[in-house]
Amino acid sequence: MSSKRTLRIIASFVILLTIIGGAYVLRSHFLSDSDFAPGHPGVEVTVDIPEGATGSEIATLLAAKGVVKSFKSFFSVAVADSRSSQIAPGSHRLDSHISAKEALSQLLDTKRITNLIRVAEGAWTDEIVAQLVAAGFTKTDLLKAMAQIHRPTGFTGTEGLFFPAQYSFGAKSTPLQALQAMVDRFALEAKASGIDQGGDGFSPMQLLTIASIVQAEGDMADFAKISQVIRNRLKKDMPLQLDTTVHYVTRTRGQVFLSTDATQTASPYNTYLHYGLPPGPIGNPGRAAMDAALHPAVGNWIYFITVAPGDTRFTDSNAQFLSWKSEYEKNLAAGAFGKKP
């Protein structure tokens, strides 16, 4: 091998080492400069994530607030982690000077969201309004926004259209944006369940009404059976005689016992006095109740009663129902349901 060729090989090898070494140094320098080291957080700051914010927008906000060291550090982590799509809008309490991975973890921690609203399954619309008022909206503005919401085709009114879930809204969110977000989520769930198309001779609103009753009347394990009881009673032209429809009118949530006087409450929602379904939903049902409304269990049950917590029984025999009712009354008197009537 000639000395010149040897020199060329040595020179090429040196250049390659220089390139590799330089790349390593640059990479190490870039990573150390673009992200904060874990374990040394700074002061807590509040970051408002607006509705519909993109990953790049969130990265920009975090970098501007000093939560992460650079836009790219968080953006790279967010793109690589599918959980980033679950970041809720709203005001988040975050530590400053943290790594991008820790920033994502804190953004996903619901305890760090200052205005988190948890809408329970079966909540009445006025209860949801009260939660929004507590979160900083005014009742007057919310009621005005109610008249402006865009409802999915086939649905009317306001009861039943605000899907129960966790929500958080940024400081600049309007009452209409907040309410519409809940209705839009409802539209997605109604479509996925199929109740938006109606079925079994029921309109979308009637199925939503059934879903709201199912939600209010029992535990998830019994939803499909309760849905069938409603159908069976309607087919036999029997009054539904459901306590929860009266509770909706009298606003007596959580009460197990229903007095005879209460069954005489004057209202079209009182299914002791009026035949058929009530004129609309009696709450905002979740997805499982929607599914049960359209897909009832198969059975000839006419009656059902919760004899004790977690023990709901179904039958087509009035004699059996009365026997179970006696058992229920004994358990009620003994305090099995908590507060005695």
CSV table of C-alpha atoms in Angstrom, one decimal:
chain,number,residue,atom,x,y,z
A,1,MET,CA,0.0,0.0,0.0
A,2,SER,CA,1.4,3.4,-0.9
A,3,SER,CA,2.1,6.0,1.7
A,4,LYS,CA,-0.2,8.4,0.0
A,5,ARG,CA,-3.1,6.0,0.1
A,6,THR,CA,-2.4,5.2,3.8
A,7,LEU,CA,-2.4,8.9,4.5
A,8,ARG,CA,-5.8,9.3,2.7
A,9,ILE,CA,-7.3,6.5,4.7
A,10,ILE,CA,-6.0,7.9,8.0
A,11,ALA,CA,-7.3,11.4,7.0
A,12,SER,CA,-10.7,10.0,6.1
A,13,PHE,CA,-10.9,8.1,9.4
A,14,VAL,CA,-10.0,11.2,11.3
A,15,ILE,CA,-12.6,13.2,9.4
A,16,LEU,CA,-15.2,10.5,10.2
A,17,LEU,CA,-14.3,10.5,13.9
A,18,THR,CA,-14.6,14.3,13.8
A,19,ILE,CA,-18.0,14.2,12.2
A,20,ILE,CA,-19.3,11.5,14.6
A,21,GLY,CA,-17.8,13.2,17.6
A,22,GLY,CA,-19.2,16.6,16.5
A,23,ALA,CA,-22.6,15.1,16.0
A,24,TYR,CA,-22.5,13.6,19.4
A,25,VAL,CA,-21.4,16.8,21.0
A,26,LEU,CA,-24.1,18.8,19.1
A,27,ARG,CA,-26.8,16.2,20.0
A,28,SER,CA,-25.8,16.3,23.7
A,29,HIS,CA,-25.6,20.1,23.7
A,30,PHE,CA,-29.0,20.3,21.9
A,31,LEU,CA,-30.7,18.0,24.3
A,32,SER,CA,-29.3,19.5,27.4
A,33,ASP,CA,-30.1,23.0,26.2
A,34,SER,CA,-33.7,22.2,25.0
A,35,ASP,CA,-35.1,20.5,28.0
A,36,PHE,CA,-34.9,21.0,31.8
A,37,ALA,CA,-33.3,18.3,33.9
A,38,PRO,CA,-35.9,16.4,36.0
A,39,GLY,CA,-36.0,16.7,39.7
A,40,HIS,CA,-35.6,20.5,40.1
A,41,PRO,CA,-39.0,22.2,39.6
A,42,GLY,CA,-39.4,25.9,40.0
A,43,VAL,CA,-42.4,27.9,41.2
A,44,GLU,CA,-45.9,26.9,40.2
A,45,VAL,CA,-47.6,28.8,37.4
A,46,THR,CA,-51.0,28.7,35.8
A,47,VAL,CA,-51.3,27.9,32.1
A,48,ASP,CA,-54.6,28.4,30.3
A,49,ILE,CA,-55.1,25.8,27.5
A,50,PRO,CA,-57.9,27.0,25.2
A,51,GLU,CA,-60.5,24.8,23.7
A,52,GLY,CA,-59.2,23.0,20.6
A,53,ALA,CA,-55.6,23.9,21.2
A,54,THR,CA,-53.1,22.0,19.0
A,55,GLY,CA,-49.9,20.4,20.2
A,56,SER,CA,-47.8,23.2,18.8
A,57,GLU,CA,-50.0,25.9,20.5
A,58,ILE,CA,-49.7,24.1,23.8
A,59,ALA,CA,-45.9,23.8,23.4
A,60,THR,CA,-45.7,27.5,22.7
A,61,LEU,CA,-47.7,28.3,25.8
A,62,LEU,CA,-45.6,26.1,28.0
A,63,ALA,CA,-42.4,27.5,26.8
A,64,ALA,CA,-43.6,31.1,27.2
A,65,LYS,CA,-44.6,30.4,30.8
A,66,GLY,CA,-41.2,28.8,31.6
A,67,VAL,CA,-42.8,25.4,32.3
A,68,VAL,CA,-40.5,23.7,29.6
A,69,LYS,CA,-37.3,25.0,28.3
A,70,SER,CA,-38.2,25.0,24.7
A,71,PHE,CA,-41.1,24.6,22.2
A,72,LYS,CA,-39.4,21.7,20.6
A,73,SER,CA,-38.8,19.7,23.8
A,74,PHE,CA,-42.5,19.5,24.6
A,75,PHE,CA,-43.7,19.2,21.0
A,76,SER,CA,-41.4,16.2,20.4
A,77,VAL,CA,-42.8,14.5,23.5
A,78,ALA,CA,-46.4,15.3,22.7
A,79,VAL,CA,-46.1,13.9,19.1
A,80,ALA,CA,-44.6,10.7,20.4
A,81,ASP,CA,-47.2,10.1,23.2
A,82,SER,CA,-50.8,9.5,22.2
A,83,ARG,CA,-52.0,10.6,25.7
A,84,SER,CA,-51.3,14.2,24.6
A,85,SER,CA,-54.7,14.1,22.8
A,86,GLN,CA,-56.3,13.8,26.2
A,87,ILE,CA,-55.1,17.2,27.5
A,88,ALA,CA,-58.2,19.1,28.6
A,89,PRO,CA,-58.8,22.7,28.0
A,90,GLY,CA,-58.8,25.0,31.0
A,91,SER,CA,-56.5,26.5,33.6
A,92,HIS,CA,-53.7,24.1,34.6
A,93,ARG,CA,-51.5,24.5,37.7
A,94,LEU,CA,-48.0,23.4,36.6
A,95,ASP,CA,-44.5,23.6,38.0
A,96,SER,CA,-42.0,25.7,36.1
A,97,HIS,CA,-38.6,24.5,35.0
A,98,ILE,CA,-39.6,20.8,34.5
A,99,SER,CA,-38.9,18.3,31.8
A,100,ALA,CA,-41.2,17.9,28.8
A,101,LYS,CA,-42.3,14.5,30.0
A,102,GLU,CA,-43.2,15.8,33.5
A,103,ALA,CA,-45.1,18.7,31.9
A,104,LEU,CA,-47.2,16.2,29.9
A,105,SER,CA,-47.9,14.2,33.1
A,106,GLN,CA,-48.9,17.3,35.0
A,107,LEU,CA,-51.2,18.4,32.1
A,108,LEU,CA,-53.0,15.0,32.3
A,109,ASP,CA,-53.4,15.3,36.1
A,110,THR,CA,-57.0,16.4,36.7
A,111,LYS,CA,-56.2,17.5,40.2
A,112,ARG,CA,-54.1,20.3,38.7
A,113,ILE,CA,-57.0,21.7,36.7
A,114,THR,CA,-58.5,24.6,38.6
A,115,ASN,CA,-61.9,24.7,36.9
A,116,LEU,CA,-62.6,21.0,36.3
A,117,ILE,CA,-66.3,20.3,36.0
A,118,ARG,CA,-67.5,16.7,36.6
A,119,VAL,CA,-71.0,16.1,35.2
A,120,ALA,CA,-72.4,13.0,36.9
A,121,GLU,CA,-74.5,10.6,34.9
A,122,GLY,CA,-78.2,11.4,35.4
A,123,ALA,CA,-77.5,15.0,36.5
A,124,TRP,CA,-80.3,17.5,35.9
A,125,THR,CA,-79.5,20.4,33.6
A,126,ASP,CA,-80.1,22.9,36.4
A,127,GLU,CA,-77.5,21.1,38.5
A,128,ILE,CA,-75.0,21.4,35.6
A,129,VAL,CA,-75.8,25.1,35.3
A,130,ALA,CA,-75.0,25.4,39.1
A,131,GLN,CA,-71.7,23.8,38.5
A,132,LEU,CA,-70.8,26.2,35.7
A,133,VAL,CA,-71.8,29.1,37.9
A,134,ALA,CA,-69.5,27.8,40.6
A,135,ALA,CA,-66.8,27.7,37.9
A,136,GLY,CA,-67.1,31.4,37.2
A,137,PHE,CA,-69.9,31.7,34.6
A,138,THR,CA,-73.0,33.8,35.4
A,139,LYS,CA,-76.4,32.2,35.5
A,140,THR,CA,-77.9,35.0,33.3
A,141,ASP,CA,-75.3,34.4,30.6
A,142,LEU,CA,-75.7,30.6,30.7
A,143,LEU,CA,-79.5,30.9,30.4
A,144,LYS,CA,-79.0,33.2,27.4
A,145,ALA,CA,-76.6,30.7,25.9
A,146,MET,CA,-79.1,27.9,26.3
A,147,ALA,CA,-81.2,29.5,23.7
A,148,GLN,CA,-78.3,29.6,21.3
A,149,ILE,CA,-76.9,26.1,21.4
A,150,HIS,CA,-76.9,24.0,18.3
A,151,ARG,CA,-78.8,20.8,18.9
A,152,PRO,CA,-78.3,17.6,16.8
A,153,THR,CA,-81.1,16.7,14.5
A,154,GLY,CA,-84.0,15.0,16.2
A,155,PHE,CA,-83.5,16.5,19.6
A,156,THR,CA,-85.1,19.4,21.3
A,157,GLY,CA,-85.1,21.2,24.7
A,158,THR,CA,-82.2,21.2,27.1
A,159,GLU,CA,-82.7,18.3,29.5
A,160,GLY,CA,-80.7,15.3,28.4
A,161,LEU,CA,-78.5,17.0,25.9
A,162,PHE,CA,-75.5,17.7,28.1
A,163,PHE,CA,-73.4,14.6,28.2
A,164,PRO,CA,-72.0,13.5,31.6
A,165,ALA,CA,-68.2,13.7,31.5
A,166,GLN,CA,-65.3,15.7,32.8
A,167,TYR,CA,-64.9,19.2,31.3
A,168,SER,CA,-62.6,22.1,31.8
A,169,PHE,CA,-62.8,25.4,30.1
A,170,GLY,CA,-60.2,28.1,29.6
A,171,ALA,CA,-60.5,31.5,31.2
A,172,LYS,CA,-61.6,33.0,27.9
A,173,SER,CA,-64.3,30.4,27.2
A,174,THR,CA,-67.8,31.8,26.8
A,175,PRO,CA,-70.9,30.2,28.3
A,176,LEU,CA,-72.0,29.2,24.8
A,177,GLN,CA,-68.7,27.4,24.1
A,178,ALA,CA,-69.0,25.6,27.4
A,179,LEU,CA,-72.5,24.4,26.9
A,180,GLN,CA,-71.9,23.6,23.2
A,181,ALA,CA,-68.9,21.4,24.1
A,182,MET,CA,-71.3,19.3,26.2
A,183,VAL,CA,-73.9,19.1,23.5
A,184,ASP,CA,-71.3,18.2,20.9
A,185,ARG,CA,-70.1,15.4,23.1
A,186,PHE,CA,-73.7,14.2,23.5
A,187,ALA,CA,-74.2,14.3,19.7
A,188,LEU,CA,-71.2,12.0,19.3
A,189,GLU,CA,-72.4,9.5,21.9
A,190,ALA,CA,-76.0,9.6,20.6
A,191,LYS,CA,-74.7,8.8,17.1
A,192,ALA,CA,-72.4,6.0,18.4
A,193,SER,CA,-75.3,4.4,20.4
A,194,GLY,CA,-77.7,4.7,17.5
A,195,ILE,CA,-80.5,6.6,19.4
A,196,ASP,CA,-80.1,9.6,17.1
A,197,GLN,CA,-81.8,7.5,14.4
A,198,GLY,CA,-84.7,6.3,16.6
A,199,GLY,CA,-85.7,2.7,16.6
A,200,ASP,CA,-88.4,0.1,17.8
A,201,GLY,CA,-91.0,2.7,17.0
A,202,PHE,CA,-89.5,5.3,19.2
A,203,SER,CA,-88.2,8.7,18.1
A,204,PRO,CA,-84.7,9.9,19.1
A,205,MET,CA,-86.2,12.1,21.8
A,206,GLN,CA,-88.3,9.2,23.1
A,207,LEU,CA,-85.3,6.9,23.3
A,208,LEU,CA,-83.4,9.7,25.1
A,209,THR,CA,-86.3,9.9,27.6
A,210,ILE,CA,-86.2,6.2,28.1
A,211,ALA,CA,-82.4,6.4,28.6
A,212,SER,CA,-82.8,9.1,31.2
A,213,ILE,CA,-85.3,7.0,33.2
A,214,VAL,CA,-83.1,3.9,32.9
A,215,GLN,CA,-80.2,6.0,34.3
A,216,ALA,CA,-82.2,7.3,37.2
A,217,GLU,CA,-84.0,4.0,38.1
A,218,GLY,CA,-81.2,1.5,38.6
A,219,ASP,CA,-77.6,0.4,38.5
A,220,MET,CA,-75.8,-0.2,35.2
A,221,ALA,CA,-76.1,-4.0,35.5
A,222,ASP,CA,-79.9,-3.6,35.4
A,223,PHE,CA,-80.2,-1.0,32.7
A,224,ALA,CA,-81.3,-3.3,29.9
A,225,LYS,CA,-83.9,-5.0,32.1
A,226,ILE,CA,-85.4,-1.7,33.2
A,227,SER,CA,-85.5,-0.7,29.5
A,228,GLN,CA,-87.6,-3.8,28.8
A,229,VAL,CA,-89.9,-3.2,31.7
A,230,ILE,CA,-90.7,0.3,30.3
A,231,ARG,CA,-91.5,-1.3,26.9
A,232,ASN,CA,-93.6,-4.0,28.4
A,233,ARG,CA,-95.7,-1.5,30.4
A,234,LEU,CA,-96.2,0.7,27.4
A,235,LYS,CA,-97.3,-2.3,25.3
A,236,LYS,CA,-99.8,-3.3,28.0
A,237,ASP,CA,-101.1,0.4,28.2
A,238,MET,CA,-100.1,0.4,31.9
A,239,PRO,CA,-99.0,3.6,33.6
A,240,LEU,CA,-95.2,3.5,34.1
A,241,GLN,CA,-95.5,4.6,37.8
A,242,LEU,CA,-91.9,5.3,38.2
A,243,ASP,CA,-90.7,7.2,41.3
A,244,THR,CA,-87.9,8.9,39.5
A,245,THR,CA,-90.3,10.9,37.3
A,246,VAL,CA,-91.8,12.3,40.4
A,247,HIS,CA,-88.4,13.0,42.0
A,248,TYR,CA,-87.6,15.0,38.9
A,249,VAL,CA,-90.6,17.2,39.4
A,250,THR,CA,-90.2,17.6,43.2
A,251,ARG,CA,-86.4,17.9,43.0
A,252,THR,CA,-86.0,15.2,45.7
A,253,ARG,CA,-82.8,13.5,44.4
A,254,GLY,CA,-81.5,10.6,46.5
A,255,GLN,CA,-84.7,9.7,48.3
A,256,VAL,CA,-85.8,6.1,48.1
A,257,PHE,CA,-89.2,6.5,49.8
A,258,LEU,CA,-92.0,8.1,47.8
A,259,SER,CA,-95.1,9.1,49.8
A,260,THR,CA,-98.6,8.6,48.5
A,261,ASP,CA,-99.1,12.4,48.5
A,262,ALA,CA,-96.0,12.7,46.2
A,263,THR,CA,-97.6,10.4,43.6
A,264,GLN,CA,-100.4,13.0,43.3
A,265,THR,CA,-98.0,15.8,42.3
A,266,ALA,CA,-99.6,17.7,39.4
A,267,SER,CA,-97.2,17.4,36.4
A,268,PRO,CA,-97.1,15.8,33.0
A,269,TYR,CA,-93.9,14.2,34.2
A,270,ASN,CA,-95.7,12.3,36.9
A,271,THR,CA,-96.1,8.8,35.5
A,272,TYR,CA,-98.4,7.8,38.3
A,273,LEU,CA,-101.0,10.2,37.0
A,274,HIS,CA,-100.2,10.1,33.3
A,275,TYR,CA,-99.9,7.2,30.9
A,276,GLY,CA,-97.0,6.8,28.4
A,277,LEU,CA,-93.6,8.3,28.5
A,278,PRO,CA,-93.1,11.7,30.2
A,279,PRO,CA,-92.9,14.6,27.8
A,280,GLY,CA,-89.0,14.6,27.8
A,281,PRO,CA,-85.9,13.4,29.6
A,282,ILE,CA,-85.6,13.5,33.4
A,283,GLY,CA,-81.9,14.0,33.4
A,284,ASN,CA,-78.7,13.7,31.3
A,285,PRO,CA,-78.0,10.0,30.8
A,286,GLY,CA,-74.6,8.4,30.0
A,287,ARG,CA,-73.7,6.1,27.2
A,288,ALA,CA,-74.6,2.8,28.9
A,289,ALA,CA,-78.1,4.1,29.5
A,290,MET,CA,-78.4,5.2,25.9
A,291,ASP,CA,-77.3,1.7,24.7
A,292,ALA,CA,-79.9,0.1,27.0
A,293,ALA,CA,-82.6,2.3,25.7
A,294,LEU,CA,-82.2,1.0,22.2
A,295,HIS,CA,-81.2,-2.5,23.1
A,296,PRO,CA,-83.3,-3.8,26.0
A,297,ALA,CA,-82.9,-7.3,27.5
A,298,VAL,CA,-85.4,-10.0,26.5
A,299,GLY,CA,-88.0,-10.7,29.2
A,300,ASN,CA,-91.6,-10.4,30.2
A,301,TRP,CA,-91.0,-8.4,33.4
A,302,ILE,CA,-93.6,-5.9,34.4
A,303,TYR,CA,-92.4,-5.0,37.9
A,304,PHE,CA,-89.0,-4.4,39.5
A,305,ILE,CA,-88.0,-3.2,42.9
A,306,THR,CA,-84.7,-2.7,44.8
A,307,VAL,CA,-85.2,-4.8,47.9
A,308,ALA,CA,-81.9,-3.8,49.3
A,309,PRO,CA,-78.9,-1.8,48.0
A,310,GLY,CA,-77.5,-3.8,45.1
A,311,ASP,CA,-80.5,-6.2,45.1
A,312,THR,CA,-82.9,-5.3,42.3
A,313,ARG,CA,-85.5,-7.9,41.4
A,314,PHE,CA,-87.7,-8.3,38.3
A,315,THR,CA,-90.9,-10.2,37.8
A,316,ASP,CA,-94.2,-10.3,35.8
A,317,SER,CA,-96.2,-11.4,38.9
A,318,ASN,CA,-98.0,-8.8,41.0
A,319,ALA,CA,-98.1,-11.2,43.9
A,320,GLN,CA,-94.4,-11.7,43.8
A,321,PHE,CA,-93.8,-7.9,43.5
A,322,LEU,CA,-96.0,-7.3,46.6
A,323,SER,CA,-94.0,-9.9,48.5
A,324,TRP,CA,-90.8,-8.2,47.6
A,325,LYS,CA,-92.3,-4.8,48.4
A,326,SER,CA,-93.0,-6.0,51.9
A,327,GLU,CA,-89.3,-7.1,52.2
A,328,TYR,CA,-88.2,-3.7,50.9
A,329,GLU,CA,-90.3,-1.8,53.4
A,330,LYS,CA,-88.8,-3.9,56.3
A,331,ASN,CA,-85.3,-3.1,55.0
A,332,LEU,CA,-86.2,0.6,54.6
A,333,ALA,CA,-87.5,0.8,58.2
A,334,ALA,CA,-84.4,-0.9,59.4
A,335,GLY,CA,-82.2,1.7,57.8
A,336,ALA,CA,-80.8,-0.5,55.0
A,337,PHE,CA,-81.0,2.4,52.6
A,338,GLY,CA,-79.4,4.9,55.0
A,339,LYS,CA,-81.7,7.6,56.3
A,340,LYS,CA,-85.1,6.3,57.4
A,341,PRO,CA,-88.2,7.8,55.7
